[in-house]
mmCIF file of C-alpha atoms in Angstrom:
data_model
loop_
_atom_site.group_PDB
_atom_site.id
_atom_site.type_symbol
_atom_site.label_atom_id
_atom_site.label_comp_id
_atom_site.label_asym_id
_atom_site.label_seq_id
_atom_site.Cartn_x
_atom_site.Cartn_y
_atom_site.Cartn_z
ATOM 1 C CA MET A 1185 19.425 5.595 28.964
ATOM 2 C CA ASP A 1186 18.135 4.314 32.566
ATOM 3 C CA ASP A 1187 18.113 1.556 33.339
ATOM 4 C CA ILE A 1188 15.034 -0.927 32.507
ATOM 5 C CA THR A 1189 13.532 -3.617 34.893
ATOM 6 C CA PHE A 1190 11.754 -6.382 32.987
ATOM 7 C CA ALA A 1191 9.780 -9.896 33.847
ATOM 8 C CA VAL A 1192 10.235 -12.626 31.926
ATOM 9 C CA LEU A 1193 6.804 -15.188 31.863
ATOM 10 C CA GLY A 1194 7.812 -18.497 31.291
ATOM 11 C CA THR A 1195 10.746 -20.206 31.394
ATOM 12 C CA GLY A 1196 11.025 -21.945 28.150
ATOM 13 C CA GLY A 1197 13.561 -21.519 25.306
ATOM 14 C CA ILE A 1198 12.523 -18.738 24.784
ATOM 15 C CA GLY A 1199 12.114 -16.947 27.923
ATOM 16 C CA ARG A 1200 15.597 -18.989 29.676
ATOM 17 C CA ARG A 1201 17.642 -17.650 26.255
ATOM 18 C CA ALA A 1202 16.157 -13.882 26.962
ATOM 19 C CA LEU A 1203 17.579 -14.248 30.449
ATOM 20 C CA GLU A 1204 20.617 -14.666 28.907
ATOM 21 C CA VAL A 1205 21.092 -12.304 26.110
ATOM 22 C CA SER A 1206 19.799 -9.979 28.703
ATOM 23 C CA GLN A 1207 22.702 -9.642 30.365
ATOM 24 C CA HIS A 1208 25.018 -8.742 27.319
ATOM 25 C CA LYS A 1209 22.856 -5.727 26.897
ATOM 26 C CA ASP A 1210 23.238 -2.396 28.510
ATOM 27 C CA HIS A 1211 20.903 -0.894 30.958
ATOM 28 C CA LEU A 1212 18.538 -3.715 31.117
ATOM 29 C CA THR A 1213 17.825 -5.495 34.910
ATOM 30 C CA PRO A 1214 16.098 -8.952 34.649
ATOM 31 C CA VAL A 1215 14.198 -8.983 38.202
ATOM 32 C CA GLY A 1216 11.146 -11.526 37.912
ATOM 33 C CA ALA A 1217 10.627 -14.498 35.884
ATOM 34 C CA CYS A 1218 7.636 -16.988 36.897
ATOM 35 C CA ASP A 1219 6.235 -20.803 34.980
ATOM 36 C CA ARG A 1220 4.009 -22.267 36.433
ATOM 37 C CA HIS A 1221 5.830 -24.152 39.387
ATOM 38 C CA GLY A 1222 6.099 -20.355 40.726
ATOM 39 C CA THR A 1223 7.578 -16.928 40.667
ATOM 40 C CA ALA A 1224 11.659 -15.533 41.754
ATOM 41 C CA ILE A 1225 11.556 -11.928 41.962
ATOM 42 C CA ASP A 1226 14.463 -9.998 43.069
ATOM 43 C CA PHE A 1227 14.641 -5.689 42.062
ATOM 44 C CA ASP A 1228 18.608 -6.209 42.795
ATOM 45 C CA GLY A 1229 18.911 -8.207 40.085
ATOM 46 C CA LEU A 1230 18.204 -12.071 39.036
ATOM 47 C CA ASP A 1231 21.238 -14.888 39.443
ATOM 48 C CA VAL A 1232 20.105 -15.381 35.327
ATOM 49 C CA ASP A 1233 23.527 -18.553 35.888
ATOM 50 C CA GLU A 1234 21.140 -19.986 39.251
ATOM 51 C CA LEU A 1235 17.622 -19.347 37.184
ATOM 52 C CA LEU A 1236 18.814 -21.197 33.895
ATOM 53 C CA ALA A 1237 20.489 -23.944 36.409
ATOM 54 C CA ALA A 1238 17.722 -24.465 38.030
ATOM 55 C CA THR A 1239 14.818 -23.877 34.873
ATOM 56 C CA GLU A 1240 16.978 -26.292 32.701
ATOM 57 C CA GLY A 1241 14.446 -28.430 30.907
ATOM 58 C CA ASN A 1242 11.888 -26.930 31.681
ATOM 59 C CA ILE A 1243 9.756 -27.182 28.718
ATOM 60 C CA ASP A 1244 6.586 -26.863 30.626
ATOM 61 C CA ASN A 1245 6.181 -23.466 30.806
ATOM 62 C CA GLU A 1246 3.024 -22.413 30.550
ATOM 63 C CA VAL A 1247 1.717 -19.933 33.877
ATOM 64 C CA ALA A 1248 -1.605 -19.727 35.226
ATOM 65 C CA THR A 1249 -3.641 -16.861 33.509
ATOM 66 C CA ASP A 1250 -6.899 -17.267 34.597
ATOM 67 C CA GLY A 1251 -6.884 -16.490 39.218
ATOM 68 C CA GLY A 1252 -4.741 -19.379 39.485
ATOM 69 C CA THR A 1253 -6.590 -21.780 37.132
ATOM 70 C CA GLY A 1254 -3.609 -22.198 34.532
ATOM 71 C CA ALA A 1255 -3.257 -23.258 31.503
ATOM 72 C CA THR A 1256 -3.116 -26.280 32.543
ATOM 73 C CA PRO A 1257 -3.779 -28.661 35.513
ATOM 74 C CA ALA A 1258 -1.979 -27.849 38.629
ATOM 75 C CA ASP A 1259 -1.714 -30.558 41.224
ATOM 76 C CA GLY A 1260 1.130 -29.856 43.241
ATOM 77 C CA GLU A 1261 1.446 -28.577 47.266
ATOM 78 C CA GLY A 1262 -0.372 -25.635 46.936
ATOM 79 C CA GLY A 1263 -1.465 -25.618 43.670
ATOM 80 C CA VAL A 1264 1.674 -25.764 41.788
ATOM 81 C CA LYS A 1265 2.102 -28.619 39.770
ATOM 82 C CA GLN A 1266 5.832 -30.401 40.068
ATOM 83 C CA HIS A 1267 7.654 -32.085 37.604
ATOM 84 C CA GLY A 1268 10.584 -33.552 40.057
ATOM 85 C CA GLU A 1269 12.003 -31.644 42.896
ATOM 86 C CA ASN A 1270 14.126 -29.734 40.426
ATOM 87 C CA ARG A 1271 12.659 -28.608 38.355
ATOM 88 C CA GLY A 1272 11.270 -24.707 37.203
ATOM 89 C CA VAL A 1273 11.619 -21.207 39.070
ATOM 90 C CA VAL A 1274 10.831 -23.109 41.927
ATOM 91 C CA ALA A 1275 14.376 -24.521 41.788
ATOM 92 C CA SER A 1276 16.448 -20.833 42.104
ATOM 93 C CA SER A 1277 16.736 -19.132 45.803
ATOM 94 C CA GLN A 1278 14.709 -16.253 44.666
ATOM 95 C CA ALA A 1279 11.679 -18.044 43.728
ATOM 96 C CA ARG A 1280 8.967 -19.434 45.301
ATOM 97 C CA PRO A 1281 5.863 -21.543 44.465
ATOM 98 C CA SER A 1282 2.894 -19.991 43.322
ATOM 99 C CA GLU A 1283 -0.809 -20.499 42.539
ATOM 100 C CA ASP A 1284 -0.933 -18.008 40.653
ATOM 101 C CA PRO A 1285 2.255 -16.376 39.075
ATOM 102 C CA ILE A 1286 1.041 -14.006 36.742
ATOM 103 C CA GLN A 1287 -0.617 -12.265 39.375
ATOM 104 C CA ASP A 1288 3.108 -12.275 41.851
ATOM 105 C CA VAL A 1289 4.547 -10.130 38.837
ATOM 106 C CA ILE A 1290 1.842 -7.654 38.051
ATOM 107 C CA ASP A 1291 1.180 -7.389 42.100
ATOM 108 C CA HIS A 1292 4.905 -6.094 41.515
ATOM 109 C CA GLY A 1293 4.765 -4.128 38.405
ATOM 110 C CA ASP A 1294 5.280 -0.655 40.054
ATOM 111 C CA GLU A 1295 8.438 -1.417 40.379
ATOM 112 C CA ILE A 1296 8.646 -3.570 36.405
ATOM 113 C CA ASP A 1297 9.619 -1.286 33.540
ATOM 114 C CA ALA A 1298 8.645 -4.172 31.019
ATOM 115 C CA VAL A 1299 7.347 -7.637 30.376
ATOM 116 C CA LEU A 1300 8.116 -10.069 27.924
ATOM 117 C CA LEU A 1301 6.157 -13.100 27.657
ATOM 118 C CA ALA A 1302 7.248 -16.209 26.311
ATOM 119 C CA LEU A 1303 4.334 -18.288 26.463
ATOM 120 C CA PRO A 1304 3.608 -20.439 23.910
ATOM 121 C CA ASN A 1305 -0.221 -18.967 22.289
ATOM 122 C CA TYR A 1306 -2.141 -22.390 22.250
ATOM 123 C CA GLU A 1307 -5.432 -20.415 22.047
ATOM 124 C CA HIS A 1308 -5.433 -17.457 20.256
ATOM 125 C CA ASP A 1309 -6.936 -15.809 22.746
ATOM 126 C CA PHE A 1310 -4.388 -16.908 25.129
ATOM 127 C CA ILE A 1311 -1.605 -13.285 24.519
ATOM 128 C CA PRO A 1312 -4.580 -10.751 24.698
ATOM 129 C CA ARG A 1313 -6.135 -12.896 27.976
ATOM 130 C CA VAL A 1314 -3.048 -12.203 29.726
ATOM 131 C CA ALA A 1315 -2.869 -8.865 28.473
ATOM 132 C CA ASP A 1316 -6.300 -8.233 29.954
ATOM 133 C CA ARG A 1317 -4.770 -9.562 33.288
ATOM 134 C CA PHE A 1318 -2.484 -6.722 33.459
ATOM 135 C CA LEU A 1319 -4.951 -3.930 32.382
ATOM 136 C CA GLU A 1320 -7.447 -5.050 35.333
ATOM 137 C CA GLY A 1321 -4.208 -5.322 37.980
ATOM 138 C CA GLY A 1322 -3.361 -1.662 36.879
ATOM 139 C CA TYR A 1323 -0.656 -2.724 35.365
ATOM 140 C CA SER A 1324 1.691 0.680 33.844
ATOM 141 C CA GLY A 1325 4.574 0.140 31.541
ATOM 142 C CA VAL A 1326 5.716 -1.699 28.400
ATOM 143 C CA MET A 1327 4.783 -5.298 26.882
ATOM 144 C CA ILE A 1328 5.881 -7.158 24.786
ATOM 145 C CA ASP A 1329 5.450 -10.576 22.922
ATOM 146 C CA VAL A 1330 6.239 -13.005 20.036
ATOM 147 C CA LEU A 1331 3.276 -14.284 19.251
ATOM 148 C CA LYS A 1332 3.298 -15.751 15.034
ATOM 149 C CA ARG A 1333 -0.546 -16.044 14.667
ATOM 150 C CA SER A 1334 -2.219 -13.141 12.246
ATOM 151 C CA ARG A 1335 -5.205 -13.237 14.269
ATOM 152 C CA VAL A 1336 -4.616 -12.678 17.092
ATOM 153 C CA ILE A 1337 -3.302 -8.391 16.458
ATOM 154 C CA ASP A 1338 -6.905 -7.917 15.432
ATOM 155 C CA MET A 1339 -7.782 -9.240 19.089
ATOM 156 C CA LEU A 1340 -5.102 -6.879 20.646
ATOM 157 C CA ASP A 1341 -5.756 -3.070 18.474
ATOM 158 C CA GLU A 1342 -9.109 -3.941 20.107
ATOM 159 C CA ARG A 1343 -7.678 -3.288 23.333
ATOM 160 C CA GLY A 1344 -5.550 -0.757 21.807
ATOM 161 C CA ASP A 1345 -7.613 2.240 23.982
ATOM 162 C CA GLU A 1346 -7.830 0.565 26.920
ATOM 163 C CA PHE A 1347 -3.615 0.062 26.527
ATOM 164 C CA GLU A 1348 -3.443 3.356 26.107
ATOM 165 C CA ASP A 1349 -5.668 5.019 29.278
ATOM 166 C CA ALA A 1350 -3.599 2.736 31.003
ATOM 167 C CA GLY A 1351 -0.061 3.890 29.646
ATOM 168 C CA ILE A 1352 1.159 0.205 28.450
ATOM 169 C CA THR A 1353 2.550 0.154 25.498
ATOM 170 C CA PHE A 1354 2.502 -2.984 24.089
ATOM 171 C CA ILE A 1355 4.622 -4.561 21.202
ATOM 172 C CA CYS A 1356 3.170 -7.443 18.919
ATOM 173 C CA GLY A 1357 5.015 -9.972 17.149
ATOM 174 C CA ALA A 1358 8.382 -8.882 18.720
ATOM 175 C CA GLY A 1359 10.586 -11.563 17.231
ATOM 176 C CA ALA A 1360 12.591 -12.876 14.481
ATOM 177 C CA THR A 1361 9.396 -13.507 12.397
ATOM 178 C CA PRO A 1362 7.291 -11.879 12.449
ATOM 179 C CA GLY A 1363 9.445 -8.990 14.098
ATOM 180 C CA LEU A 1364 13.516 -8.946 12.851
ATOM 181 C CA LEU A 1365 11.822 -10.055 9.946
ATOM 182 C CA THR A 1366 9.185 -7.688 9.390
ATOM 183 C CA GLY A 1367 10.888 -4.873 9.862
ATOM 184 C CA ALA A 1368 13.847 -5.958 7.718
ATOM 185 C CA ALA A 1369 10.928 -6.092 4.846
ATOM 186 C CA ALA A 1370 9.795 -2.643 5.974
ATOM 187 C CA LEU A 1371 12.859 -0.803 5.345
ATOM 188 C CA ALA A 1372 13.469 -2.798 2.222
ATOM 189 C CA ALA A 1373 10.319 -1.225 1.045
ATOM 190 C CA GLN A 1374 11.403 1.846 1.193
ATOM 191 C CA SER A 1375 13.568 1.988 -2.029
ATOM 192 C CA PHE A 1376 9.588 0.867 -3.625
ATOM 193 C CA VAL A 1377 5.951 3.509 -4.117
ATOM 194 C CA GLU A 1378 4.036 0.347 -4.245
ATOM 195 C CA VAL A 1379 5.147 -2.947 -2.709
ATOM 196 C CA THR A 1380 3.392 -5.743 -5.069
ATOM 197 C CA ASP A 1381 5.240 -8.939 -3.298
ATOM 198 C CA VAL A 1382 6.603 -9.636 0.338
ATOM 199 C CA GLU A 1383 8.117 -13.282 0.756
ATOM 200 C CA ILE A 1384 10.061 -14.770 3.780
ATOM 201 C CA TRP A 1385 11.915 -17.855 4.024
ATOM 202 C CA TRP A 1386 13.572 -19.285 7.165
ATOM 203 C CA GLY A 1387 15.879 -22.310 8.243
ATOM 204 C CA VAL A 1388 16.470 -23.330 11.433
ATOM 205 C CA GLY A 1389 18.225 -26.123 12.465
ATOM 206 C CA LEU A 1390 17.284 -27.099 16.187
ATOM 207 C CA LYS A 1391 19.311 -30.615 17.031
ATOM 208 C CA SER A 1392 20.706 -29.272 20.582
ATOM 209 C CA GLY A 1393 17.717 -26.855 21.766
ATOM 210 C CA TYR A 1394 14.839 -29.360 20.290
ATOM 211 C CA GLU A 1395 14.227 -30.287 23.792
ATOM 212 C CA ASP A 1396 14.203 -26.201 25.474
ATOM 213 C CA ASN A 1397 11.906 -25.225 21.891
ATOM 214 C CA ARG A 1398 9.678 -28.332 21.940
ATOM 215 C CA GLY A 1399 6.340 -25.412 22.448
ATOM 216 C CA THR A 1400 8.133 -23.465 19.427
ATOM 217 C CA VAL A 1401 8.155 -27.156 17.707
ATOM 218 C CA ARG A 1402 4.712 -27.444 18.595
ATOM 219 C CA GLU A 1403 3.668 -24.330 17.557
ATOM 220 C CA ASP A 1404 4.811 -24.766 14.173
ATOM 221 C CA ILE A 1405 3.620 -27.675 13.772
ATOM 222 C CA ALA A 1406 0.033 -25.797 13.739
ATOM 223 C CA HIS A 1407 1.279 -24.842 10.320
ATOM 224 C CA LEU A 1408 0.868 -28.458 8.790
ATOM 225 C CA PRO A 1409 -2.419 -28.215 5.916
ATOM 226 C CA GLU A 1410 -3.848 -31.457 8.673
ATOM 227 C CA TYR A 1411 -3.295 -29.648 11.956
ATOM 228 C CA ASP A 1412 -4.936 -25.950 13.681
ATOM 229 C CA ILE A 1413 -3.672 -24.476 16.752
ATOM 230 C CA GLU A 1414 -5.998 -26.460 18.482
ATOM 231 C CA THR A 1415 -5.401 -30.219 17.440
ATOM 232 C CA ALA A 1416 -1.397 -29.427 17.942
ATOM 233 C CA ARG A 1417 -2.361 -28.226 20.938
ATOM 234 C CA ASP A 1418 -4.070 -32.052 22.118
ATOM 235 C CA LEU A 1419 -0.692 -34.383 20.504
ATOM 236 C CA SER A 1420 0.870 -35.819 23.119
ATOM 237 C CA ASP A 1421 4.806 -35.603 23.107
ATOM 238 C CA ALA A 1422 5.098 -39.072 21.241
ATOM 239 C CA GLU A 1423 2.749 -37.989 18.136
ATOM 240 C CA ILE A 1424 4.824 -34.932 18.212
ATOM 241 C CA GLU A 1425 7.821 -37.390 17.450
ATOM 242 C CA ASP A 1426 5.787 -39.371 15.194
ATOM 243 C CA VAL A 1427 4.642 -36.515 13.221
ATOM 244 C CA ILE A 1428 8.139 -35.240 13.350
ATOM 245 C CA ASP A 1429 9.191 -38.775 12.127
ATOM 246 C CA ASP A 1430 6.803 -38.925 9.558
ATOM 247 C CA HIS A 1431 9.230 -35.698 7.643
ATOM 248 C CA ASP A 1432 12.472 -37.385 8.732
ATOM 249 C CA GLY A 1433 13.021 -34.622 10.919
ATOM 250 C CA VAL A 1434 12.573 -32.015 8.480
ATOM 251 C CA ILE A 1435 9.603 -30.403 7.968
ATOM 252 C CA GLU A 1436 8.949 -27.796 5.747
ATOM 253 C CA PHE A 1437 6.191 -24.916 5.922
ATOM 254 C CA GLU A 1438 4.280 -23.588 3.319
ATOM 255 C CA ASP A 1439 1.318 -20.164 3.424
ATOM 256 C CA MET A 1440 2.508 -19.679 7.282
ATOM 257 C CA GLU A 1441 -0.225 -17.657 9.181
ATOM 258 C CA HIS A 1442 2.073 -15.650 10.196
ATOM 259 C CA ALA A 1443 1.723 -12.089 11.751
ATOM 260 C CA ASP A 1444 3.937 -10.594 9.510
ATOM 261 C CA ASP A 1445 0.796 -10.107 6.167
ATOM 262 C CA VAL A 1446 -1.115 -8.187 8.681
ATOM 263 C CA LEU A 1447 1.528 -6.099 11.208
ATOM 264 C CA LEU A 1448 3.268 -4.562 7.509
ATOM 265 C CA GLU A 1449 -0.339 -4.338 5.969
ATOM 266 C CA ARG A 1450 -1.625 -2.270 9.325
ATOM 267 C CA ALA A 1451 2.119 -0.518 8.800
ATOM 268 C CA GLY A 1452 1.038 0.684 5.706
ATOM 269 C CA VAL A 1453 3.729 -1.415 3.901
ATOM 270 C CA CYS A 1454 1.202 -3.252 1.244
ATOM 271 C CA ASP A 1455 -1.403 -5.397 1.214
ATOM 272 C CA ALA A 1456 -1.608 -8.777 3.576
ATOM 273 C CA GLU A 1457 -2.155 -10.797 1.045
ATOM 274 C CA ASP A 1458 0.817 -9.645 -0.412
ATOM 275 C CA VAL A 1459 3.239 -11.610 2.185
ATOM 276 C CA THR A 1460 3.712 -15.269 2.130
ATOM 277 C CA VAL A 1461 6.003 -16.606 5.142
ATOM 278 C CA GLY A 1462 7.016 -20.467 4.751
ATOM 279 C CA GLY A 1463 10.453 -22.248 6.557
ATOM 280 C CA ILE A 1464 11.516 -25.276 6.825
ATOM 281 C CA LEU A 1465 12.953 -27.028 10.393
ATOM 282 C CA ASP A 1466 15.267 -29.484 10.740
ATOM 283 C CA VAL A 1467 15.157 -31.029 13.874
ATOM 284 C CA GLU A 1468 18.457 -33.716 12.845
ATOM 285 C CA SER A 1469 20.965 -30.873 12.489
ATOM 286 C CA ASP A 1470 21.914 -27.197 14.090
ATOM 287 C CA ALA A 1471 22.991 -26.317 10.812
ATOM 288 C CA LYS A 1472 20.239 -24.096 9.102
ATOM 289 C CA PRO A 1473 18.621 -25.986 6.273
ATOM 290 C CA THR A 1474 18.001 -23.072 3.516
ATOM 291 C CA THR A 1475 19.202 -20.018 4.474
ATOM 292 C CA THR A 1476 16.476 -17.321 5.949
ATOM 293 C CA THR A 1477 15.712 -14.323 3.756
ATOM 294 C CA VAL A 1478 13.566 -11.717 3.159
ATOM 295 C CA SER A 1479 12.850 -10.544 -0.087
ATOM 296 C CA VAL A 1480 10.890 -7.467 -1.109
ATOM 297 C CA THR A 1481 9.438 -6.745 -4.778
ATOM 298 C CA GLY A 1482 7.968 -3.502 -6.086
ATOM 299 C CA THR A 1483 8.210 -0.711 -8.518
ATOM 300 C CA THR A 1484 10.462 2.283 -8.057
ATOM 301 C CA PHE A 1485 9.506 5.768 -8.542
ATOM 302 C CA ASP A 1486 10.614 5.448 -12.304
ATOM 303 C CA GLY A 1487 8.788 2.687 -13.256
ATOM 304 C CA GLU A 1488 11.541 0.390 -12.738
ATOM 305 C CA THR A 1489 10.922 -3.651 -10.903
ATOM 306 C CA ALA A 1490 13.007 -4.770 -8.658
ATOM 307 C CA THR A 1491 13.470 -7.613 -5.843
ATOM 308 C CA ASN A 1492 15.404 -5.958 -2.378
ATOM 309 C CA THR A 1493 16.985 -9.357 -0.596
ATOM 310 C CA PHE A 1494 17.925 -9.334 3.387
ATOM 311 C CA GLN A 1495 19.840 -12.293 4.829
ATOM 312 C CA LEU A 1496 20.828 -13.341 8.277
ATOM 313 C CA GLY A 1497 23.667 -14.920 8.634
ATOM 314 C CA ASP A 1498 23.607 -18.883 8.355
ATOM 315 C CA GLU A 1499 25.937 -18.990 11.755
ATOM 316 C CA THR A 1500 22.688 -16.262 13.624
ATOM 317 C CA SER A 1501 20.723 -19.540 15.597
ATOM 318 C CA MET A 1502 16.841 -18.980 16.154
ATOM 319 C CA GLU A 1503 18.256 -18.139 19.849
ATOM 320 C CA ALA A 1504 19.745 -15.071 18.278
ATOM 321 C CA ASN A 1505 17.520 -14.245 16.264
ATOM 322 C CA VAL A 1506 14.377 -14.000 18.708
ATOM 323 C CA ASN A 1507 15.586 -13.061 21.955
ATOM 324 C CA GLY A 1508 17.870 -10.064 20.389
ATOM 325 C CA PRO A 1509 15.245 -8.793 18.808
ATOM 326 C CA ALA A 1510 12.743 -9.122 21.418
ATOM 327 C CA LEU A 1511 15.314 -6.886 23.695
ATOM 328 C CA GLY A 1512 15.889 -4.340 21.440
ATOM 329 C CA TYR A 1513 12.498 -3.685 20.925
ATOM 330 C CA LEU A 1514 11.744 -3.843 24.841
ATOM 331 C CA LYS A 1515 14.099 -0.983 25.009
ATOM 332 C CA THR A 1516 12.129 0.783 22.209
ATOM 333 C CA GLY A 1517 8.941 0.098 24.182
ATOM 334 C CA VAL A 1518 10.285 1.917 27.122
ATOM 335 C CA ARG A 1519 11.737 4.717 25.763
ATOM 336 C CA ARG A 1520 8.066 5.899 23.882
ATOM 337 C CA ASN A 1521 6.083 4.561 27.342
ATOM 338 C CA ARG A 1522 8.750 7.162 28.868
ATOM 339 C CA ALA A 1523 7.863 9.534 26.308
ATOM 340 C CA GLY A 1524 4.408 9.141 26.983
ATOM 341 C CA GLU A 1525 2.995 7.386 23.719
ATOM 342 C CA TYR A 1526 0.589 4.573 24.041
ATOM 343 C CA GLY A 1527 -1.261 1.400 22.023
ATOM 344 C CA VAL A 1528 -0.470 -1.218 20.020
ATOM 345 C CA PHE A 1529 2.605 -1.457 17.928
ATOM 346 C CA GLY A 1530 4.193 -3.610 15.397
ATOM 347 C CA PRO A 1531 7.559 -4.217 14.307
ATOM 348 C CA ALA A 1532 7.465 -2.744 10.977
ATOM 349 C CA GLU A 1533 6.399 0.771 13.047
ATOM 350 C CA LEU A 1534 9.661 0.819 15.053
ATOM 351 C CA MET A 1535 13.299 -0.087 15.628
ATOM 352 C CA PRO A 1536 14.518 -2.148 17.678
ATOM 353 C CA GLY A 1537 17.147 0.144 20.667
ATOM 354 C CA PHE A 1538 20.356 -1.285 21.376
#
């Protein structure tokens, strides 16, 4: 396979780890990264170690999405929000401040095979709006996201014809869940002629990774019954800490609005209503509080009822299970794109590449 150039939007926990993991993937060259502080672009390949050092602790990873107005206010020189001299990609020698970091990436789109959207989805149409900007900018290539919300899939499907016309291969929900676990469920379903139930149950220990993944924790809190994506977005950091303290550092989630349901339905595996997703987040320990498991129950062609189960090793981290598959799906997306296959795909329709 020819080398693949890719860019990462967002340098919080997911974006940083994607850059790090890419060093262990053959034929992948990170050439661009941005957050709201600025943009780093180097078509000889980014110095990942330097960039990781520059963005360490950079949990504010949102970037401008509306012609520079941004997802959050800008208040620094040139409209770039600064949080100290050494925060964000602008601290890297490969980077420069920008009023519109996403546009910087779009402007270099002819030289970028794929774009990984590692951005917090605090508004339901946030990822689709970012995709609109790439459409408007004439981008032709691969786009990958690791979004969680079921309702966003329909918004992306509505743009399917536009993606096809533009030559974009868009793979949605390509992280762990949805993503790796959705694909595992699709494989486990092959034993059955009818799938009656899919249960995804995850465990994440996040003590040492909490600072890098505050955005992910905030998104998860939005799945608690007393919150939604809007109210969670408006919580202060102190209020997030209060929620965590109220649960003694261990939060259990049930019936989450995870896109696994609609992604499995669109792949023909089962009805969305037959999929349930839940899990346990422990920010007081790095050990998983429970084993991550996918259970698929169905009926075989000869009338037997059974359950196929897939488990992730407890030693695999959240970062490994999100970023490894995301980059694997990115590589598959590039192969499909180079073969002329465009439009919207889900993780149950593809196998991630190595």
